[in-house]
Backbone as a printed PyTorch tensor [residue, N CA C, xyz], in Angstrom:
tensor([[[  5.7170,  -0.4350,  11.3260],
         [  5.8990,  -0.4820,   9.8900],
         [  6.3880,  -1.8660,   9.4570]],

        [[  6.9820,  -2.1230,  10.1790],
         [  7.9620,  -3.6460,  10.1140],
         [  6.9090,  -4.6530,  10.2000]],

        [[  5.4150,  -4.6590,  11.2270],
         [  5.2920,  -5.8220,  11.1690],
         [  3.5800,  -5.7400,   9.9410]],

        [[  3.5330,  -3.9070,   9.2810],
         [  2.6940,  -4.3830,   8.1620],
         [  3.3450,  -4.2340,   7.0650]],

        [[  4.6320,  -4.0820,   7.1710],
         [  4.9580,  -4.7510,   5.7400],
         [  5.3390,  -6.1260,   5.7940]],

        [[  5.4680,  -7.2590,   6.7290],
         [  5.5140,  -8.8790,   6.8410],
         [  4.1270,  -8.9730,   6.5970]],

        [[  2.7120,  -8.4140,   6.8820],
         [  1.7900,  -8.5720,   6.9080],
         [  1.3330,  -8.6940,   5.5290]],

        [[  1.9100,  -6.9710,   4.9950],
         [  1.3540,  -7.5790,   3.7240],
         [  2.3170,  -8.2720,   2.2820]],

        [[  3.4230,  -8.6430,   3.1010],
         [  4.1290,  -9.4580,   2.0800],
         [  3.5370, -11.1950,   2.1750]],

        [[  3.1780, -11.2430,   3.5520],
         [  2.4050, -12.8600,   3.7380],
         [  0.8590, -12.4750,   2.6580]],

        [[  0.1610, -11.2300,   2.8560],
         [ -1.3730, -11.7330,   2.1270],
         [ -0.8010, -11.6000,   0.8130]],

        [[  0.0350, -10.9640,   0.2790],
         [  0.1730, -11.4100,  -1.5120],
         [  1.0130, -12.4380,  -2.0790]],

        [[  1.5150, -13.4840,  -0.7120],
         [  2.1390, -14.4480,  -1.2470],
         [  1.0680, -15.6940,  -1.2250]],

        [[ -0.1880, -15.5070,  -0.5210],
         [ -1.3380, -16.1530,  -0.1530],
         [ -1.9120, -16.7140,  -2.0900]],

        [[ -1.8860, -15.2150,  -2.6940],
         [ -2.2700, -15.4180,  -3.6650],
         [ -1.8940, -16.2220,  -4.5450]],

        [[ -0.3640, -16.6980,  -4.6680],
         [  0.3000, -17.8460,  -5.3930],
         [  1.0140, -18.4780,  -4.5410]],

        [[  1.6610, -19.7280,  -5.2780],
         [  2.2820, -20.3610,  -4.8320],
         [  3.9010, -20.6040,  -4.1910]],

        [[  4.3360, -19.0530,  -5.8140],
         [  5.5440, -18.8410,  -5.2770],
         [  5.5350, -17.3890,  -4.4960]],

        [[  6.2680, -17.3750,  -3.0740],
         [  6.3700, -16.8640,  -2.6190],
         [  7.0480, -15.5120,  -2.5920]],

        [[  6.5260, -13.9760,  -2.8390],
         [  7.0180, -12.7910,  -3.2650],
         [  8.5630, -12.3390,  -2.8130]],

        [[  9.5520, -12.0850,  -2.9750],
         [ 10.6660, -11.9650,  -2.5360],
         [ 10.8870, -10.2630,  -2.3110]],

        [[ 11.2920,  -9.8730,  -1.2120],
         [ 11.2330,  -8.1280,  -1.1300],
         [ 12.8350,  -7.8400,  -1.7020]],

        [[ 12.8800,  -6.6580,  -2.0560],
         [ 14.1290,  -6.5430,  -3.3750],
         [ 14.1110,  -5.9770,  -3.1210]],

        [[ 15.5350,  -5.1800,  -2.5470],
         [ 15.7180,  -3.7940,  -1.9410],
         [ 16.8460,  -3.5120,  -2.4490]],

        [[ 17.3240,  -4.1370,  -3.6300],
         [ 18.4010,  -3.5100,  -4.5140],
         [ 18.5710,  -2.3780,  -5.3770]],

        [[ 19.2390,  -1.6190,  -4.7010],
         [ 19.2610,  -0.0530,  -5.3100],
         [ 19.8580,   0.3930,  -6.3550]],

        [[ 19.4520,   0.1720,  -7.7790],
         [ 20.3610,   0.2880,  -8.7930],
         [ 21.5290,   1.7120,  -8.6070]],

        [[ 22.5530,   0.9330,  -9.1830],
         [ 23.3770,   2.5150,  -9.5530],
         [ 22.7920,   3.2410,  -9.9890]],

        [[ 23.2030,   4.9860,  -9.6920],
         [ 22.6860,   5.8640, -10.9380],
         [ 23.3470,   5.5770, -12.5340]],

        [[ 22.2230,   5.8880, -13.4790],
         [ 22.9060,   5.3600, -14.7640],
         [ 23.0280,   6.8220, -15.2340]],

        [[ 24.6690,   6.1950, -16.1850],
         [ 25.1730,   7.6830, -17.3510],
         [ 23.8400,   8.8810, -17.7310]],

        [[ 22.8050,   7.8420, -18.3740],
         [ 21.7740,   8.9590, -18.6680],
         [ 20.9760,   9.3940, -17.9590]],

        [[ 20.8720,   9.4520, -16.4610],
         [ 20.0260,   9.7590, -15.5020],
         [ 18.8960,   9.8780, -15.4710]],

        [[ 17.9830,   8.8540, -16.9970],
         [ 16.6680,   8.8800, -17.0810],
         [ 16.1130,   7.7890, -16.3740]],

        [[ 14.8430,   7.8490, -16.0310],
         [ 14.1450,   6.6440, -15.8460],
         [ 13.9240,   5.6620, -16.4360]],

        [[ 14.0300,   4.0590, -16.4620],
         [ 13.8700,   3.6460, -16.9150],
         [ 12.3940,   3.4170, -17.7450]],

        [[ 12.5420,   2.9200, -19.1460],
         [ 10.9590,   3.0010, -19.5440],
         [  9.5850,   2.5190, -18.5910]],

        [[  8.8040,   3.1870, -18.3080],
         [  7.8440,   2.6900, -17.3020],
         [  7.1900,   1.1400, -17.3750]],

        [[  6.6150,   0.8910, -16.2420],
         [  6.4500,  -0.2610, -15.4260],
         [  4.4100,  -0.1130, -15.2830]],

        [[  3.9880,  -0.7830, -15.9650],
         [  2.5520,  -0.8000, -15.3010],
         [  2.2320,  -0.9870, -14.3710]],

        [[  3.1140,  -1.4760, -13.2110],
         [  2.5820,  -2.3870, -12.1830],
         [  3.4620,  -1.1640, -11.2770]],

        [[  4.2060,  -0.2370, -11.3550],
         [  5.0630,  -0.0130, -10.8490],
         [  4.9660,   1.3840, -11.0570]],

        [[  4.3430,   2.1240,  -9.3160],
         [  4.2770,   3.8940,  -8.9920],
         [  5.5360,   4.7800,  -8.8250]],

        [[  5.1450,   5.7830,  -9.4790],
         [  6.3260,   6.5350,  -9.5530],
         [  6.3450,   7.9950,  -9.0790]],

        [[  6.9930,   7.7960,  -7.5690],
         [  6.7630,   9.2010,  -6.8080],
         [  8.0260,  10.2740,  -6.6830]],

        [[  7.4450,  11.4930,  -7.2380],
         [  8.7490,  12.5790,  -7.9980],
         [  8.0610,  13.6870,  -6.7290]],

        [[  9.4800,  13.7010,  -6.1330],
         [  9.7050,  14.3970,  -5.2260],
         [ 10.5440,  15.9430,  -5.2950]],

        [[ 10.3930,  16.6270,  -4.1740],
         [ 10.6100,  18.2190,  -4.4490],
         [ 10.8350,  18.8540,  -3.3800]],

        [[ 11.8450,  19.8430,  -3.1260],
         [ 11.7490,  20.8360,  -1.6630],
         [ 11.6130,  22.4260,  -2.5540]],

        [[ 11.3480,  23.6080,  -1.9400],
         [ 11.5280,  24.8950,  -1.9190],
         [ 12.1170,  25.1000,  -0.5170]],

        [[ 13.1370,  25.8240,  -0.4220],
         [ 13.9660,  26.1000,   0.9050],
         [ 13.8750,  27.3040,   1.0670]],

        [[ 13.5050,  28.2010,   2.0380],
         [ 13.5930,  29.7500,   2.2190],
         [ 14.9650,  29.5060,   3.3270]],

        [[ 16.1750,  30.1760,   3.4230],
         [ 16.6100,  30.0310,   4.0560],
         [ 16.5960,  31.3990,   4.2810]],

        [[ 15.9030,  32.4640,   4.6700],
         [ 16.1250,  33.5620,   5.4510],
         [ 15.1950,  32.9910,   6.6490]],

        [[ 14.2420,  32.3190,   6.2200],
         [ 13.1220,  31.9250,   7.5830],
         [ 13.5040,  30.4470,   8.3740]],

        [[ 14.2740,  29.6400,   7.1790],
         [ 14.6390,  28.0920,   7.5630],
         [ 13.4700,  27.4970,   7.5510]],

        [[ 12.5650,  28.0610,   6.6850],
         [ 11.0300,  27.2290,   6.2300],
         [ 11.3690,  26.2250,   4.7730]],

        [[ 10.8030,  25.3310,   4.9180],
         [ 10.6340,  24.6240,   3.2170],
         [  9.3440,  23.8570,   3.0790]],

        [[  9.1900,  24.0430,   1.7730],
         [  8.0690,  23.3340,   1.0270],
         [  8.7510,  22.0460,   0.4650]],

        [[  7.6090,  21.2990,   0.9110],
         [  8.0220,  19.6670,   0.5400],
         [  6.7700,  19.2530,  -0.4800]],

        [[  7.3450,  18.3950,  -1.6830],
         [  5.7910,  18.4870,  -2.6980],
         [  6.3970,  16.6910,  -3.3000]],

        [[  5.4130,  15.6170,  -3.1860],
         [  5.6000,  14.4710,  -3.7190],
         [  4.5050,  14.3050,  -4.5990]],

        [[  4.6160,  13.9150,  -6.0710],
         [  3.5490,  13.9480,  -7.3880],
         [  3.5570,  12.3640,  -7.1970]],

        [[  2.6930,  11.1350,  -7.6060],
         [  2.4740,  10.3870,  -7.5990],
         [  1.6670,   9.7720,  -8.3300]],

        [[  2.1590,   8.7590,  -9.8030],
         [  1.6740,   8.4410, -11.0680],
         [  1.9840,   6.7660, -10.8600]],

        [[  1.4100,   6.5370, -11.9050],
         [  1.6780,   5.1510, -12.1190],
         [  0.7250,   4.1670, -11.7160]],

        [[  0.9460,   2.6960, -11.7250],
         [  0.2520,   2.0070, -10.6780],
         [  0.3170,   1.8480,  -9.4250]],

        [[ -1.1280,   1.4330,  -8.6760],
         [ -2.2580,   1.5200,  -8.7670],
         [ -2.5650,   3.0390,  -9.5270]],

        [[ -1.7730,   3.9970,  -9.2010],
         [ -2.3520,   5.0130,  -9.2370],
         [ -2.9470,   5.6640, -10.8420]],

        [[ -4.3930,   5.4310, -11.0400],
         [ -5.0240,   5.8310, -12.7330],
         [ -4.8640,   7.4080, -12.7470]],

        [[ -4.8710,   7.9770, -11.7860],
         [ -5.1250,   9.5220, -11.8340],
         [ -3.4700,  10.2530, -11.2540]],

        [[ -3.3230,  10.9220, -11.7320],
         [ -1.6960,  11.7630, -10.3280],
         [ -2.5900,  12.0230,  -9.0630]],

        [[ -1.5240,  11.7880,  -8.2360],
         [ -1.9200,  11.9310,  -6.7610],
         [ -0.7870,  12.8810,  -6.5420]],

        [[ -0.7090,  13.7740,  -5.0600],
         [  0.3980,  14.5960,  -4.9690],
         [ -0.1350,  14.9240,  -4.0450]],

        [[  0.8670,  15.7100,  -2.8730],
         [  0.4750,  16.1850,  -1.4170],
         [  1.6560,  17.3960,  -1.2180]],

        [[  1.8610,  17.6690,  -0.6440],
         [  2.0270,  19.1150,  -0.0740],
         [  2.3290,  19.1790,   1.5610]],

        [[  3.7170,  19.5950,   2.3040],
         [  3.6790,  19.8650,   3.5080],
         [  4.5450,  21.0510,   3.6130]],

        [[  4.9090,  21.5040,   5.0870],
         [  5.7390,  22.4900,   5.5730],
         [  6.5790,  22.2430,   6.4390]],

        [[  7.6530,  22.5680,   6.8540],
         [  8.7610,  21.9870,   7.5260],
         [  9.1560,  23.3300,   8.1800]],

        [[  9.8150,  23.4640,   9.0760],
         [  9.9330,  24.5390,   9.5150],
         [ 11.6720,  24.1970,  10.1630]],

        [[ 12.4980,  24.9090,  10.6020],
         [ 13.8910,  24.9850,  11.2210],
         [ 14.7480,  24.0080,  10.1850]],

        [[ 14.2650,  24.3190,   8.7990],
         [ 15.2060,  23.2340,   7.9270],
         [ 16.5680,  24.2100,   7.9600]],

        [[ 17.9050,  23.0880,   7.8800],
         [ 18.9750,  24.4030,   7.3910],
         [ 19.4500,  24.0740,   6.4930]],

        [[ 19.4110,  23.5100,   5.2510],
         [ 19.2760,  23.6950,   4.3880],
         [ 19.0180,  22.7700,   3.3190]],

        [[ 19.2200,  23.1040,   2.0780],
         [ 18.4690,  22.9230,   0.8400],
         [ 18.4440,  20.8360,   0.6720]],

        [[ 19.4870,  20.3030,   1.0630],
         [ 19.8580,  19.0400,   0.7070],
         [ 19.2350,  18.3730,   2.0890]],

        [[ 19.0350,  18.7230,   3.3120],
         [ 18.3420,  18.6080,   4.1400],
         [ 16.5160,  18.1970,   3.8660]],

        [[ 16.3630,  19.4210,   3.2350],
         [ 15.1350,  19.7810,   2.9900],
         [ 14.1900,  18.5390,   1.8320]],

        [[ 15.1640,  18.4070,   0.6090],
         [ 15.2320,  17.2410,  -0.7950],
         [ 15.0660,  16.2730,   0.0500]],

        [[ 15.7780,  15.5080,   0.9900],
         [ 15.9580,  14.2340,   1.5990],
         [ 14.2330,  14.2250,   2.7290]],

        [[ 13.8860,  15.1980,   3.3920],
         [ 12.5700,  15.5060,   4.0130],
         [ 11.5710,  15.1400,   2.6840]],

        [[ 11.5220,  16.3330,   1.8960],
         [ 10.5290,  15.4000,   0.8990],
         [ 10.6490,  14.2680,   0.6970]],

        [[ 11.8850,  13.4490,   0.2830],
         [ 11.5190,  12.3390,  -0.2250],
         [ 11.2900,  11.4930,   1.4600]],

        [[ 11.5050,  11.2870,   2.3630],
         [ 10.6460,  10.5060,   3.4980],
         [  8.9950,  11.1440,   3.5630]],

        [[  8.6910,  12.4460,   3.3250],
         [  7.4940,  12.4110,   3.7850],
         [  6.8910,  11.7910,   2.0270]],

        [[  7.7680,  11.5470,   0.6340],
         [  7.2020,  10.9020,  -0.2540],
         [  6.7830,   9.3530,   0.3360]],

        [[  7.7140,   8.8090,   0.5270],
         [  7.5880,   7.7430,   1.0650],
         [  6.4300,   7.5360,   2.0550]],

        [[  6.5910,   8.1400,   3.2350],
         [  5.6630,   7.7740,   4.2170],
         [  3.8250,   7.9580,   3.4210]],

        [[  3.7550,   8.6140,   2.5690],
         [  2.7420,   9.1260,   1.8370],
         [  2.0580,   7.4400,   1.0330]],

        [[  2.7080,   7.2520,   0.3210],
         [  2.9450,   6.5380,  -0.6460],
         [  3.1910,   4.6820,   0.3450]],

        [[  3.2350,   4.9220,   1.6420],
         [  3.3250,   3.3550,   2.2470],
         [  1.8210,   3.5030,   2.7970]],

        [[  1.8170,   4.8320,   2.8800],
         [ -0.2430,   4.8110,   3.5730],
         [ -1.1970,   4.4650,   2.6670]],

        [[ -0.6070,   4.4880,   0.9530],
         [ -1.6840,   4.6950,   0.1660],
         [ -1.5310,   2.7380,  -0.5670]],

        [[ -0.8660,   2.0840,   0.2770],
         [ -0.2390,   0.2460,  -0.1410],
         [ -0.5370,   0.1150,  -0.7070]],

        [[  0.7570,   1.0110,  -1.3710],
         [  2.0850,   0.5720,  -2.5630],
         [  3.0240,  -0.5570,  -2.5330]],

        [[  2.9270,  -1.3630,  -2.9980],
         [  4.2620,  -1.6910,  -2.9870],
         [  5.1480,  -2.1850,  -3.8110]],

        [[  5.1200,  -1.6010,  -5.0300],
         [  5.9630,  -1.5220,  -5.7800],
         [  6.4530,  -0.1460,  -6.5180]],

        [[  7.6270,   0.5740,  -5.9240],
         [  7.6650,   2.3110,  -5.9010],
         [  9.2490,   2.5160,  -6.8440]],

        [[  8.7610,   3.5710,  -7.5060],
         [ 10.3700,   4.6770,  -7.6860],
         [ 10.2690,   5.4130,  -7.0640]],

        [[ 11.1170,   5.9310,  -6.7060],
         [ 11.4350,   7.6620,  -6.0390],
         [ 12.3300,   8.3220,  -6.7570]],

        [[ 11.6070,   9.4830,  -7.1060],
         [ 12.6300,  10.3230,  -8.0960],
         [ 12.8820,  11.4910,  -7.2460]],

        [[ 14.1130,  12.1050,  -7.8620],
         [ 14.4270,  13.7070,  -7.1550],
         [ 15.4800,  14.0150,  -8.3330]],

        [[ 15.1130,  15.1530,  -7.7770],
         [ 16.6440,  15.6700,  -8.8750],
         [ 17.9720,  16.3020,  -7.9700]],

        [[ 17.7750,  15.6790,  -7.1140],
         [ 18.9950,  16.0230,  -6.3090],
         [ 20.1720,  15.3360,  -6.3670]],

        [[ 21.2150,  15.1820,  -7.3470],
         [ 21.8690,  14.1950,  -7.8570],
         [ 22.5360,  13.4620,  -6.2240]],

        [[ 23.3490,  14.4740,  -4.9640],
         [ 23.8550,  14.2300,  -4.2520],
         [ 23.4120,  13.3880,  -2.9780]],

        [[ 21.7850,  13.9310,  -2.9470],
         [ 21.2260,  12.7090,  -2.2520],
         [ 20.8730,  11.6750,  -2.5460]],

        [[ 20.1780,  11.4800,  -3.9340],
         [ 20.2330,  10.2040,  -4.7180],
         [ 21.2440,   9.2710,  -3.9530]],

        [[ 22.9040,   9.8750,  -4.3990],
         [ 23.8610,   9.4000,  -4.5340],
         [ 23.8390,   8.6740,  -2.6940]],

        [[ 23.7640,   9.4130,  -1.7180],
         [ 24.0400,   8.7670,  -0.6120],
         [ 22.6720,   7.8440,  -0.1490]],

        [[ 21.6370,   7.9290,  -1.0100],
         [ 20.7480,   6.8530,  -0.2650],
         [ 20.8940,   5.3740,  -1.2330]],

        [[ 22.0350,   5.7760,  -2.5940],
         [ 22.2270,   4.4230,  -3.1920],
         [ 23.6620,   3.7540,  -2.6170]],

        [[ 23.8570,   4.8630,  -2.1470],
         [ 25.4390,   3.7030,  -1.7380],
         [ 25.8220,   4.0120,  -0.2280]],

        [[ 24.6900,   4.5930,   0.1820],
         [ 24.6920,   4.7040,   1.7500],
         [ 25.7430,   5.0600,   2.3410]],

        [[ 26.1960,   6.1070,   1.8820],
         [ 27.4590,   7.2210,   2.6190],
         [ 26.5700,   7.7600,   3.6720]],

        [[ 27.4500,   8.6780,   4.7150],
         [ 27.1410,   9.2750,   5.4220],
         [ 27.0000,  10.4920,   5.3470]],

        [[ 26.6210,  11.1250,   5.5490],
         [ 26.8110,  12.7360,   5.8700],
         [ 25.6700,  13.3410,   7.2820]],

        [[ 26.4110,  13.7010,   7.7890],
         [ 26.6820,  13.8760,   9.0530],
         [ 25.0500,  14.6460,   9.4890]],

        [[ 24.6800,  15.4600,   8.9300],
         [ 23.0530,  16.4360,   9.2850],
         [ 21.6620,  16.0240,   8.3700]],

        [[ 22.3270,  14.1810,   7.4820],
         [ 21.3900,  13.5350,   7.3370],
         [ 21.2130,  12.7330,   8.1680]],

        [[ 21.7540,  11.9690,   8.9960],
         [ 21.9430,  11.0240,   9.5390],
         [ 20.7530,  10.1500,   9.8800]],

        [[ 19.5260,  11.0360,  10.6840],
         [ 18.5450,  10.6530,  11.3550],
         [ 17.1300,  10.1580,  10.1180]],

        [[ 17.3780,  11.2910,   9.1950],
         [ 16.6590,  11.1770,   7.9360],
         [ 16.5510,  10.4660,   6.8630]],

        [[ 18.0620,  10.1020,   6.8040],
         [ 18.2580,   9.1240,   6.1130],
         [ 17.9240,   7.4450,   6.7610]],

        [[ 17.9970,   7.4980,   7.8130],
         [ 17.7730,   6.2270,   8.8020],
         [ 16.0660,   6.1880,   9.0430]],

        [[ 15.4440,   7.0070,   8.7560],
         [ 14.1810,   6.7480,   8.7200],
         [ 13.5340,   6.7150,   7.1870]],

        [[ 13.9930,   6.5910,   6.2340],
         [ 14.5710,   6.2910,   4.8550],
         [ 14.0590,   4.6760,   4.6150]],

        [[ 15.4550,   4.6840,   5.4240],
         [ 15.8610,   3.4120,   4.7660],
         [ 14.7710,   2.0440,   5.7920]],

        [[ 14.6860,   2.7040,   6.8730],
         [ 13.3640,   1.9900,   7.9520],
         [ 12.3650,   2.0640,   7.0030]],

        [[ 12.3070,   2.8320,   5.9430],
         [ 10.6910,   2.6430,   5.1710],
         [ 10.6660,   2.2160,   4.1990]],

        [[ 12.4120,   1.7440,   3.8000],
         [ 12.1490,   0.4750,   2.5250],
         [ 11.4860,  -0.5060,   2.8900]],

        [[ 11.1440,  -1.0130,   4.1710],
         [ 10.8410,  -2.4390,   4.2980],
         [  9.4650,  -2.7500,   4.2280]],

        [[  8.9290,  -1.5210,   3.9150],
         [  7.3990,  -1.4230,   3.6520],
         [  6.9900,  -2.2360,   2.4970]],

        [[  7.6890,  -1.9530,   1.5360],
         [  7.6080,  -2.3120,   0.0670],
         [  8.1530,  -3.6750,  -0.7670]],

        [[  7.6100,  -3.9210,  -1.2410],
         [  8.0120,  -5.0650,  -1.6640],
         [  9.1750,  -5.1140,  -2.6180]],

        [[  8.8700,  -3.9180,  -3.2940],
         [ 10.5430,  -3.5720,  -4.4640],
         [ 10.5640,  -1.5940,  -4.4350]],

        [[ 11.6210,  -1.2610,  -4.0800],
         [ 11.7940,   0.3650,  -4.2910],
         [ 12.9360,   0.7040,  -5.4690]],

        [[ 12.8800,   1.3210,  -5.7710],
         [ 14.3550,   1.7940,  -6.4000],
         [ 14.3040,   3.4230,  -6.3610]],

        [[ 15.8910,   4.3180,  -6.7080],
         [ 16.0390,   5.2000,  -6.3260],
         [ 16.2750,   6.1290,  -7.9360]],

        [[ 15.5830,   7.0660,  -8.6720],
         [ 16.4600,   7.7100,  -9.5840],
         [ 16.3100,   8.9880,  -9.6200]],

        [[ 17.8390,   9.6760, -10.2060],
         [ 17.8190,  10.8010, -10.1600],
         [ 17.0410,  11.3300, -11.8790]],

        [[ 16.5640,  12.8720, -11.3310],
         [ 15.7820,  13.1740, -12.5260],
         [ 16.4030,  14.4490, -13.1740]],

        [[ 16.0150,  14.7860, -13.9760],
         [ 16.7030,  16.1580, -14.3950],
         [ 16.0880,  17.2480, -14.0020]],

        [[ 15.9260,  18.3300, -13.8560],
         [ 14.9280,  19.6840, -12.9090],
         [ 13.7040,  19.5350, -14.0230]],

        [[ 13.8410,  19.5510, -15.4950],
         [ 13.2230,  19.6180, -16.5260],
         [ 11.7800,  18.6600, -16.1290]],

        [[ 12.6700,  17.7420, -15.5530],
         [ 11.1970,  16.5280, -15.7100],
         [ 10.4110,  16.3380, -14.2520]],

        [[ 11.2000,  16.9930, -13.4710],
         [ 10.3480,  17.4330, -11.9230],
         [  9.8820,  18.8040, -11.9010]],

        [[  9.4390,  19.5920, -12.8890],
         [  8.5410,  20.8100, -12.7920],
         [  7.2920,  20.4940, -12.4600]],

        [[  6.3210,  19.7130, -12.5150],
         [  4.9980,  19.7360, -11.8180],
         [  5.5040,  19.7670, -10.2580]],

        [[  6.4330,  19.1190,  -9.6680],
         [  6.4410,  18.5410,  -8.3090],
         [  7.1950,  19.8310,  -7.7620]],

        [[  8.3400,  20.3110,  -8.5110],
         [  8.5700,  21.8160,  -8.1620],
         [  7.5390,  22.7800,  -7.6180]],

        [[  6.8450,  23.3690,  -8.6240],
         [  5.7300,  24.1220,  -8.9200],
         [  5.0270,  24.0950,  -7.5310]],

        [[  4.9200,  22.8700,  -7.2800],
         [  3.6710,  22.5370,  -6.3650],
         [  4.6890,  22.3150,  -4.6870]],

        [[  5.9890,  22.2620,  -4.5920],
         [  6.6890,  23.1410,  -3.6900],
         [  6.9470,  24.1040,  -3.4160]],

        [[  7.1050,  24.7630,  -4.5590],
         [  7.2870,  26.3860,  -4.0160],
         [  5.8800,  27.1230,  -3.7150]],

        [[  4.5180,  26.5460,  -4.4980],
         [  3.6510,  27.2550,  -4.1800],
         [  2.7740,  26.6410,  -3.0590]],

        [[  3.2240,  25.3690,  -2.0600],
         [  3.2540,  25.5360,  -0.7350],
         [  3.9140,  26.3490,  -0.0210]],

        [[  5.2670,  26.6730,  -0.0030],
         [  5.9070,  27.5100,   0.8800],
         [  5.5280,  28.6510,   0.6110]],

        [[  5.2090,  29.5190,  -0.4650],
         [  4.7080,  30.5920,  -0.9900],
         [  3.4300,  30.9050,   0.0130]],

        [[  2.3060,  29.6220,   0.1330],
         [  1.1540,  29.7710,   0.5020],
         [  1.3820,  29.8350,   2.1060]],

        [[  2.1360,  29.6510,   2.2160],
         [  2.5330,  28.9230,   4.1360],
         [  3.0470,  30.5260,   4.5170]],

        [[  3.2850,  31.5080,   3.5830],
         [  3.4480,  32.9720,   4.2330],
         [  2.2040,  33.6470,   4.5070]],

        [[  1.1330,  33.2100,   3.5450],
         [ -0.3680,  34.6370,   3.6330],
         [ -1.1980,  34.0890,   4.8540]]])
């Protein structure tokens, strides 16, 4: 991952003269926890879990708008031995990510409405049964040329919901 994101930070600095700088500064969360007004140049992937914890199954669902992207893009997986729900939020958003470095992006938001993970992938606390997840996280900022992190309200992640629970839903028949 490391050596195609140098790869492709050298071919788009090819294109000018001044050389692209990778920005991996993670704004605070702000008072109003909205997004900032959108970015043309700049994709915006809204992330989602459904957690069954009688089975320890979850649905993971990443929606994907913006630039490049003219149309929504969105994908769908299954996770299996999750234990639980904040576990599960932090899984979507890496398999958002990993999604979204295949489709070279590189200029990304990541939204969730999980205020608490937000919170530890902007100021990089620990917690102890993220550990590994979060470290493969932050290994996939370096893909990108600029990321940032915001939290959303449940209101404005209902498509990406929707389309989590009715993976895990579908992952029973």
């Amino acid at each position: 991952m490391k050596g195609i994101s140098l790869a492709r930070e050298w071919n788009e600095a090819q294109g000018s003269k001044v050389k692209a700088q990778k920005t991996h500064t993670i704004p605070q969360i702000s008072k109003t926890r909205d997004l900032p007004q959108s970015n043309p140049q700049i994709a915006v992937c809204m992330t989602d879990a459904s957690w069954d914890a009688n089975r320890l199954r979850v649905g993971l669902a990443w929606v994907l708008t913006g630039a490049p992207a003219t149309v929504v893009r969105n994908g769908t997986s299954i996770q299996d031995f999750v234990t639980s729900p904040l576990v599960a939020e932090a899984l979507a958003i890496r398999e958002g990510l990993y999604w979204t470095a295949s489709q070279k992006i590189s200029h990304l938001w990541i939204c969730s409405d999980n205020l608490t993970l937000i919170g530890v992938l902007i100021n990089k606390t620990q917690r102890k049964k993220l550990l590994e997840i979060i470290k493969d996280i932050h290994n996939l900022l370096y893909v990108f040329v600029s990321i940032d992190f915001f939290h959303i309200s449940k209101e404005k992640n209902e498509e990406t919901d929707a389309l989590a629970k009715a993976s895990l839903r579908n992952s029973f028949v």
